[in-house]
Amino acid sequence: MTDERTTAPAGLDEAPDRPDAAAGPRDHAPEQRRLRHRGAAWTLVVLTPLIAELALGSTPVRMAWLVLLWMPVYGAGVLLIRELVARRGRGWPSILLLALAYELAEDGIGLQALTSPHLYDAASWGARVLGVNLPYFEANAIYHAVFTVCIPIALTNLLFPAHRGRPYLGVPGTVVAAVVAVLGVGLLRTVSLSEDAGYQAPLGFVAGCAVLVVVLGAVALFVVPPSRDRGLSGAVAVPDDGAGAPVPSRGALFAGAGLATLVFFGLSFPVFGAEQPAFTRGMAVLVPMAVTAVGAWACYRYLTRVSARPGWTPRHTLALIGGALVAHSLGGLVIMAHTTVDRVGLVVIVALTVAGLLLVDRRLRRRAPR
C-alpha cells in the first residue's frame, strides 16, 4: 500500500466490483464479498439505534431492550438511505436531504411530535407556530442528520472500506429494507398513541409531510448531481482555496467536534431545568435557533472543504466521529438522564465508546503506509 486512502473506493459513487473479476486462487472472492456486504448492512442496522437512542440516553440503559423496537425505523430506514444514495452514485448532500425526509417521517408521520401539544413537552419549547413545534423540529432534524444518519454510515464505511461506495444489498434486499422502514414508522405511531393517548395530527399536516418526504427523496436522488469528490467518503466537490494547506490534527478535530456537539445541545435543547432551549422565553427562542442553523451550515461547509484536502485520512474522519460521539453521550447525561442508573449507564457507554474508537483507530493505523 502506498496511500492510506487507496484502501477504499473514492466514495459512495464507486461502482461495485465485477463478480467475474477474480480468477484462479481467488475464485472464492465473490462469495466473500457478498458475505461482507451483508455484514456491513447488519452493522449499520445495529449501530444506528445504538448511537441515536442508547448512547444519548433517550432510551435509557435500564430499558435497552427497546432498541429492538427502534431497529425497523432507525436501522432499516438509514440502511435504505445509504442503499439509495449508493445506487444513484450520490454523496453526502443527498444523504442530508434524505435525513431531513427521515425526520419528517419519524416525528411528523410516526410519532407526530412535530405538532403534539403534549409529547416530550415539545410544545413548551416556544415558537409554536401554526401548531408546529419549530424548536423541536430544528433540534431533531439536525440531531438525526448527524447522529442517526451520517455518523452510523461514516463509521460503517470505516469498518468496511472495501465496500464504501457499493450497495450492500441487491434490489430485493433494498425493497425489504423499504418495507421494514415503513412498518417501523407505523410502529412509532403505536408507541406515540400509548404516550400521547388520543392525539392525532391534522390530516393535512401528515399528508404534507408525506409529500415532502417524496419530494426530498426525488431531489436527493435525481436532482442533486453525482458525487465527484472524496471529501468525507465521497461527500461533495467544493472548491478550496487552501487545498494545499495541511488538515487539522486529529486531536483538534476530536475536540472541535466535541465542542460543536455540546454547543448544539446547549442551544437546541432545554437543559438544567429550563423549559425552553438556551434559557429563553417565548419567541426569543428564535435567536438560538438561528445561531444553530448558521453554525450547522458553517460546520458543513468547513468540513466539506478541509476533508477534500490531500492530507485527509480515515483516521481524521474517525477523530471527528469520536469527538461527536463522546460529547453526545456527555450531553445525554445532562439532557436525558434522570436516575442514577441512567447516569451510570451513560458513563459506561462513554467508556465503551472510547475503547471502541481506540480499537478502530488501531485498525486504521495498521492499514496506513509506514
XYZ file of N, CA and C in Angstrom, residues 39-40 46 61-62 81 93 105 107-108 110 118 122 125 146 158-159 166 178 204 222 246 266 269 276 327 341 367:
84
model
N -22.594 -8.340 6.154
C -22.050 -7.935 7.450
C -22.072 -6.431 7.614
N -21.712 -5.703 6.548
C -21.749 -4.246 6.614
C -23.173 -3.742 6.794
N -27.558 -2.218 13.174
C -27.409 -2.295 14.631
C -26.824 -1.009 15.202
N -30.375 2.871 29.586
C -29.775 1.540 29.630
C -30.709 0.544 30.319
N -31.434 0.973 31.329
C -32.338 0.055 32.036
C -33.488 -0.416 31.153
N -31.613 4.643 3.147
C -30.996 5.892 2.677
C -29.643 5.620 2.053
N -24.502 15.373 0.284
C -25.650 16.285 0.154
C -26.974 15.534 0.007
N -40.598 11.833 8.431
C -41.302 10.555 8.543
C -41.406 10.119 9.997
N -40.902 12.013 13.083
C -41.584 12.902 14.022
C -42.846 13.546 13.464
N -42.977 13.586 12.137
C -44.167 14.187 11.558
C -45.274 13.189 11.306
N -44.874 9.420 12.068
C -44.886 8.349 13.056
C -45.240 8.838 14.448
N -48.429 17.740 23.707
C -48.063 17.083 24.963
C -46.776 16.257 24.862
N -42.659 19.071 23.886
C -42.100 19.847 22.782
C -42.827 21.168 22.577
N -41.390 24.351 24.293
C -40.074 24.870 23.917
C -40.163 26.266 23.305
N -27.099 14.119 11.852
C -25.721 13.830 12.271
C -25.613 12.462 12.926
N -15.884 3.161 7.512
C -14.536 2.928 8.046
C -14.322 1.458 8.381
N -15.357 0.805 8.868
C -15.229 -0.598 9.256
C -15.186 -1.524 8.039
N -20.267 0.949 -2.577
C -21.100 -0.057 -3.231
C -22.371 -0.326 -2.421
N -37.012 -1.082 2.600
C -38.030 -0.039 2.479
C -39.311 -0.440 3.185
N -54.080 17.092 7.124
C -53.367 17.875 6.117
C -51.880 17.959 6.412
N -32.318 12.457 -7.784
C -32.399 12.735 -9.221
C -31.994 14.157 -9.604
N -2.325 22.127 5.205
C -2.457 20.894 5.994
C -3.829 20.791 6.623
N -26.618 22.692 23.900
C -26.930 23.829 24.762
C -27.862 24.833 24.117
N -31.661 22.309 23.022
C -32.479 21.516 23.946
C -32.580 22.231 25.292
N -37.325 26.133 27.977
C -37.008 26.380 26.572
C -35.499 26.267 26.348
N -19.055 13.474 23.101
C -19.770 14.656 23.591
C -21.278 14.433 23.586
N -29.068 5.222 37.833
C -28.801 4.107 36.907
C -28.591 4.627 35.493
N -3.573 -0.113 8.527
C -3.730 -0.017 7.093
C -2.878 1.093 6.488
